[in-house]
Coordinates of N, CA and C in Angstrom, one line a residue:
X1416 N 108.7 -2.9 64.2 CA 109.6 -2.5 63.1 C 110.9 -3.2 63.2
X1417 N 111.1 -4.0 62.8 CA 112.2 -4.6 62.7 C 113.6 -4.6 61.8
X1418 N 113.0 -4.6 60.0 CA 114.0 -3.9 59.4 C 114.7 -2.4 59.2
X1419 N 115.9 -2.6 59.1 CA 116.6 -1.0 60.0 C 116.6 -0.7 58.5
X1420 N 116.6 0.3 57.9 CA 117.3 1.1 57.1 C 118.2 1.8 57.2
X1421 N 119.4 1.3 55.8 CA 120.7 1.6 56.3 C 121.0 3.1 56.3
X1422 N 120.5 4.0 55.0 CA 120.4 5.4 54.9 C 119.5 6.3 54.6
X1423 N 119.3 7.1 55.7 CA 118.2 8.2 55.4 C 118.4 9.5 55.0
X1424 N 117.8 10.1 54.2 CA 118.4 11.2 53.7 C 117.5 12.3 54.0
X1425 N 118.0 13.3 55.1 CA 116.9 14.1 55.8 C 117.1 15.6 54.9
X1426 N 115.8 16.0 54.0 CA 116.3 17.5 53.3 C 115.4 18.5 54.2
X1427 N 116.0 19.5 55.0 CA 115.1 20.2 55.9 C 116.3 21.6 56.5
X1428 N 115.3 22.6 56.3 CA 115.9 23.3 57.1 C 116.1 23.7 58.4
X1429 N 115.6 23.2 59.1 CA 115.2 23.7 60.8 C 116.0 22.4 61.2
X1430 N 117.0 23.2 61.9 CA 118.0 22.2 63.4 C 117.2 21.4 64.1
X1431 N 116.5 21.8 64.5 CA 115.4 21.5 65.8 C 114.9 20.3 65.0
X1432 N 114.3 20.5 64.1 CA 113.7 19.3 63.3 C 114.2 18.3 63.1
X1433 N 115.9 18.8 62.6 CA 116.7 17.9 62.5 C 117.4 17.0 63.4
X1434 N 117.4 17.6 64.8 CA 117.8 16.9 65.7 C 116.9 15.9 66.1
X1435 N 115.1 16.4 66.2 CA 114.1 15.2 66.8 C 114.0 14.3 66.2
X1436 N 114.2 14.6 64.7 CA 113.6 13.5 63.7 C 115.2 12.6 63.7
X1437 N 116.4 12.6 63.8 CA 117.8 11.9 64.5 C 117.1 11.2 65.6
X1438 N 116.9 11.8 66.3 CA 116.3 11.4 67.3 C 115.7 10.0 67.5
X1439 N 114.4 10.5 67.1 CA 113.5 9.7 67.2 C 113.7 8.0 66.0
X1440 N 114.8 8.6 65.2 CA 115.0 7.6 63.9 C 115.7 7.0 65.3
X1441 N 116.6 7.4 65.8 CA 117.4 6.7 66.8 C 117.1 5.5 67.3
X1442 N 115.9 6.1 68.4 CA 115.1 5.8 69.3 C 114.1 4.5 68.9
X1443 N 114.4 4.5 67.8 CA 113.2 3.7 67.3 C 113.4 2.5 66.8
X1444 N 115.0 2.7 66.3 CA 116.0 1.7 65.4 C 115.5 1.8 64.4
X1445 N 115.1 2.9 63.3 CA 114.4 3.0 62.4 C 115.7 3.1 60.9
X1446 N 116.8 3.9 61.8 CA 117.6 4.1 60.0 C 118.6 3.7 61.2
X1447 N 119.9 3.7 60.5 CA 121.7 3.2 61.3 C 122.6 5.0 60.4
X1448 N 122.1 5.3 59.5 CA 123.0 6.4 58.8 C 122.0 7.3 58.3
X1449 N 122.7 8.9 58.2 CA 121.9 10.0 57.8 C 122.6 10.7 57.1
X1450 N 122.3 11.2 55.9 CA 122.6 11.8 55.8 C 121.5 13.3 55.1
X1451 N 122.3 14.3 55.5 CA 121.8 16.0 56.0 C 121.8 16.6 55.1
X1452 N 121.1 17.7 54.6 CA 120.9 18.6 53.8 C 120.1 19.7 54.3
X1453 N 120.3 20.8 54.7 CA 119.5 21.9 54.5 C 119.0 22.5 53.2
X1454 N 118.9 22.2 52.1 CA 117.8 23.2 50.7 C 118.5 21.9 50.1
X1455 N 117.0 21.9 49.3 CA 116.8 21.2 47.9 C 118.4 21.0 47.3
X1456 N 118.9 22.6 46.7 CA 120.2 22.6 45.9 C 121.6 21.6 46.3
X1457 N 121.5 21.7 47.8 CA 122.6 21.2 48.6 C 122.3 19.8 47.9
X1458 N 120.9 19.4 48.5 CA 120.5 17.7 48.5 C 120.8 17.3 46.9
X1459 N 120.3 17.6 45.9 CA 120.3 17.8 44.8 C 121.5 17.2 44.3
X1460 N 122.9 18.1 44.6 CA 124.4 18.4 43.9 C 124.7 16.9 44.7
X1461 N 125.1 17.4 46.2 CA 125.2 16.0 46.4 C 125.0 14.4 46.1
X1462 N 123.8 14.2 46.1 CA 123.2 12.7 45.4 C 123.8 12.8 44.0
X1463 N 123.7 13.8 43.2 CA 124.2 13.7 42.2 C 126.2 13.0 42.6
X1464 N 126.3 13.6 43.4 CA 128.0 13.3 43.2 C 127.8 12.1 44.6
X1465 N 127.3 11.6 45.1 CA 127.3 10.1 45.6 C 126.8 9.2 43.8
X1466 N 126.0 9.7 43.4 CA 125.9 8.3 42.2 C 126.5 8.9 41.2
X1467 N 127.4 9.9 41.0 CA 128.9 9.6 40.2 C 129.5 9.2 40.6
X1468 N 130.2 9.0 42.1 CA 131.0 8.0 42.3 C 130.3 6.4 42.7
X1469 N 129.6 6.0 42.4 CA 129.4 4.9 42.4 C 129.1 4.2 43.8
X1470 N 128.6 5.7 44.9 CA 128.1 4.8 46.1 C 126.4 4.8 46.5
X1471 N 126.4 4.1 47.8 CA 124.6 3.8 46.8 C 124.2 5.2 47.5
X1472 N 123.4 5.3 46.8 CA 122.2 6.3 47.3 C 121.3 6.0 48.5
X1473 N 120.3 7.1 49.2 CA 119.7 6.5 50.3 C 118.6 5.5 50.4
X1474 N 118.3 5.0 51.3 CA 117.5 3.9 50.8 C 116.2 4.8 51.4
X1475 N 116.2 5.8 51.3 CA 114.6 6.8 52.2 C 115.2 7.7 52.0
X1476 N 114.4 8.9 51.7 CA 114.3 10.3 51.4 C 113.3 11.3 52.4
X1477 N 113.4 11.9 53.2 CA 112.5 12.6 54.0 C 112.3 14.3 53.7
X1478 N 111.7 14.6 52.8 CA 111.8 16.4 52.2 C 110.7 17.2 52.3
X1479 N 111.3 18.2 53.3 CA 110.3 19.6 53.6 C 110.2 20.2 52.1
X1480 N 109.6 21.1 51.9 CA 109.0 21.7 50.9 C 109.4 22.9 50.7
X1481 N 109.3 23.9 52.5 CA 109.8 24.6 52.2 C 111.0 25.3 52.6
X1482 N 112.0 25.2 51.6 CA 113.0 26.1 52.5 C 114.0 26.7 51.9
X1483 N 114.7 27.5 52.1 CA 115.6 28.6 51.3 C 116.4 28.3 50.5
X1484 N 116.4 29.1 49.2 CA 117.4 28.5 47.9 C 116.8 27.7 47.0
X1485 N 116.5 26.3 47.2 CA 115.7 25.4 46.5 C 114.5 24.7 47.2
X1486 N 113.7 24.7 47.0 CA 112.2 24.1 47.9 C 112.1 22.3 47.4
X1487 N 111.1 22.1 48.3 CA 110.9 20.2 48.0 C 110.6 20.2 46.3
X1488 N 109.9 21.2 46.0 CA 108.9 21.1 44.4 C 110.2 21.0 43.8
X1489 N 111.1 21.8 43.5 CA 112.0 22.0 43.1 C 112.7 21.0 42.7
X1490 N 113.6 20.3 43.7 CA 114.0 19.4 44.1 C 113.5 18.2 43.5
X1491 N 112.6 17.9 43.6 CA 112.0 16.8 42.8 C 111.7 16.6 41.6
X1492 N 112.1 18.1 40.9 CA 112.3 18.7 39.5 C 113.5 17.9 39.4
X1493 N 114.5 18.7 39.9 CA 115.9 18.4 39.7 C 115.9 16.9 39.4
X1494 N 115.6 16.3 40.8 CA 115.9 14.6 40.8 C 114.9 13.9 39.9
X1495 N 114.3 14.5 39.2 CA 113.9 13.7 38.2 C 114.5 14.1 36.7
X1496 N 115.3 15.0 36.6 CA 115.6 15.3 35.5 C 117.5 15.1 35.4
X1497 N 117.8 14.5 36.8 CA 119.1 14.3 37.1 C 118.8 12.3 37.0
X1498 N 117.9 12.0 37.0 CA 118.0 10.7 36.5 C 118.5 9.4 37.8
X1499 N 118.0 10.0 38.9 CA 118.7 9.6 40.2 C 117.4 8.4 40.7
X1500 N 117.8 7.5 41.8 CA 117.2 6.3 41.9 C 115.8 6.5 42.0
X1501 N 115.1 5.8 41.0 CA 113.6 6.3 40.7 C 113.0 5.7 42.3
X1502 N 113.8 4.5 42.7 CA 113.3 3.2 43.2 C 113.0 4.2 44.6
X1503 N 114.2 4.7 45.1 CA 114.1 5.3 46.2 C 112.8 6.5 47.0
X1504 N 111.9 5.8 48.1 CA 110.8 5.7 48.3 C 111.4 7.3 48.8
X1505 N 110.4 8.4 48.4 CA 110.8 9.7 49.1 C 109.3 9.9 49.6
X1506 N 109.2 10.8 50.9 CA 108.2 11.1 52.1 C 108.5 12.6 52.0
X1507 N 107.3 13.2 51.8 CA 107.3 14.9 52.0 C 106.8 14.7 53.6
X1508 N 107.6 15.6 54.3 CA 107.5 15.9 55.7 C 107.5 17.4 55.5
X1509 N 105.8 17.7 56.2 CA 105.9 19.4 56.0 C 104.9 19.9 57.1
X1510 N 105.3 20.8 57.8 CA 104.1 21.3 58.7 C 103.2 22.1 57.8
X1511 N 103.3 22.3 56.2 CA 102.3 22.8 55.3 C 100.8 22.1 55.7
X1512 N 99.5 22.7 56.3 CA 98.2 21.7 56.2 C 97.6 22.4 54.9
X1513 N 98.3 22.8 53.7 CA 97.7 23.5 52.3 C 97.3 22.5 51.6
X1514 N 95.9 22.0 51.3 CA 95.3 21.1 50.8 C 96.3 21.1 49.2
X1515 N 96.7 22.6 48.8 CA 97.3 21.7 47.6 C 98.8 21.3 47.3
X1516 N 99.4 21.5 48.6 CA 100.4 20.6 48.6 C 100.1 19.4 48.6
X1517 N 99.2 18.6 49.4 CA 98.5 17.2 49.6 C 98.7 17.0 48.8
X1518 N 97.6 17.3 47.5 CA 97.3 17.0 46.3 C 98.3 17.1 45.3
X1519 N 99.5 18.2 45.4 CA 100.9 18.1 44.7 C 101.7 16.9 44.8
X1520 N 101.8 16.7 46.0 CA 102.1 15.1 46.3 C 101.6 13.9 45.8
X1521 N 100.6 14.1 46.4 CA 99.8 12.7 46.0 C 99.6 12.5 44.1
X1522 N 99.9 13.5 43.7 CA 100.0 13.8 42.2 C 101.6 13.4 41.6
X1523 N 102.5 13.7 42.6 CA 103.8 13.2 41.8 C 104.2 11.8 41.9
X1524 N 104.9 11.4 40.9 CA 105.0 9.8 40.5 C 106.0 9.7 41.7
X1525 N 107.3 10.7 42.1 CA 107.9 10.3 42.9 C 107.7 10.6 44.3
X1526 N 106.8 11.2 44.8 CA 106.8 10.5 46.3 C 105.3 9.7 46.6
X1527 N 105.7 9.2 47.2 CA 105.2 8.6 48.1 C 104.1 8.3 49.3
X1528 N 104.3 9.7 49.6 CA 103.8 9.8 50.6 C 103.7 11.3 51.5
X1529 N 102.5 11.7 51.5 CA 103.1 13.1 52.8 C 102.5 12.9 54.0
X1530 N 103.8 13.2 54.7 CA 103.6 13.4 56.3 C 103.6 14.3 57.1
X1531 N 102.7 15.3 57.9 CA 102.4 16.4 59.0 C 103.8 16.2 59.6
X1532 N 104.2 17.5 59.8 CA 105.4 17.5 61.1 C 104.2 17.4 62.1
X1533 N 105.1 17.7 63.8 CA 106.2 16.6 63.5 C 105.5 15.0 63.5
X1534 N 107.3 14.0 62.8 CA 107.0 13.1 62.6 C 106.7 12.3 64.2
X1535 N 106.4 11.0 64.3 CA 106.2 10.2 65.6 C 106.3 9.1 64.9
X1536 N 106.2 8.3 66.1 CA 106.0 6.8 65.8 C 105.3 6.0 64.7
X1537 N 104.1 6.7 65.0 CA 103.1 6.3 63.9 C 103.4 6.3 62.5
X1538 N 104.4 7.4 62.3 CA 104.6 8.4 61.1 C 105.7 7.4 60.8
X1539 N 106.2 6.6 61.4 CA 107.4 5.7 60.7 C 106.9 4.4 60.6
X1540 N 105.9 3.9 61.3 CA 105.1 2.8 60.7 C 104.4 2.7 59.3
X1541 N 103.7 3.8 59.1 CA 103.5 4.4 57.8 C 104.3 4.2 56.8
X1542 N 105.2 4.8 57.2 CA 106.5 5.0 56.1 C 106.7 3.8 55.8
X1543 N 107.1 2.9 56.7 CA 107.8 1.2 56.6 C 106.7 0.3 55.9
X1544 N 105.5 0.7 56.8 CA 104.4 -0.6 56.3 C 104.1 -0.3 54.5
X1545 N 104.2 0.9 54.1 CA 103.9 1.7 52.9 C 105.4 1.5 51.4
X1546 N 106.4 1.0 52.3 CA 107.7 1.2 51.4 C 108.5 0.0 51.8
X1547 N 108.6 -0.6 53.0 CA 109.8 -1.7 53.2 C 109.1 -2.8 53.5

């Protein structure tokens, strides 16, 4: 893996998650910048007010599905009706194994891709070989 990605945008509620997956982006030279969200709503308002001011958006999107306030479904409501970078490759990351989440995914125009917590090595090869 050689190309770094300059920003990743982790939407998740659990610390712990957030720390490994830091981590491991770390460890791996996989992203250089993060930025954080706990719920959909937060991630949502935010991006919205980085692309009013005119800075770029993340170049990767990493989103759990479920978590308090606003969920991943949700959220991808929002960012698709807030008109935000279509381009930007988003990855559902969910310890969900509910066959129709899979299939919710694999069904939306905007992601990508879903991935089993937790993520690993493999799981960012994927990501890269699939998007960059």
């Amino acid at each position: 893996m050689n190309k770094t990605i300059n920003l990743t945008c982790i939407i998740d509620d659990d610390p712990i998650y957030i720390f490994a997956i830091k981590r491991l982006l770390n460890l791996r030279k996989f992203s250089e910048n993060y930025l954080v969200f706990k719920n959909g709503e937060d991630a949502i308002n935010g991006l919205i007010e980085i692309n009013k001011s005119n800075n770029p958006l993340p170049d990767l999107i990493l989103l759990d599905i479920n978590m308090p306030i606003m969920d991943g479904w949700k959220f991808l409501e929002a960012y698709k009706d807030n008109n935000l970078n279509q381009s930007t490759p988003i990855f559902i990351t969910s310890s969900s194994k509910n066959n129709v989440d899979v299939i919710k995914a694999e069904e939306n125009n905007y992601v990508n891709g879903y991935i089993s917590k937790p993520l690993n090595e493999e799981s960012l090869v994927k990501i890269k070989k699939s998007t960059f």
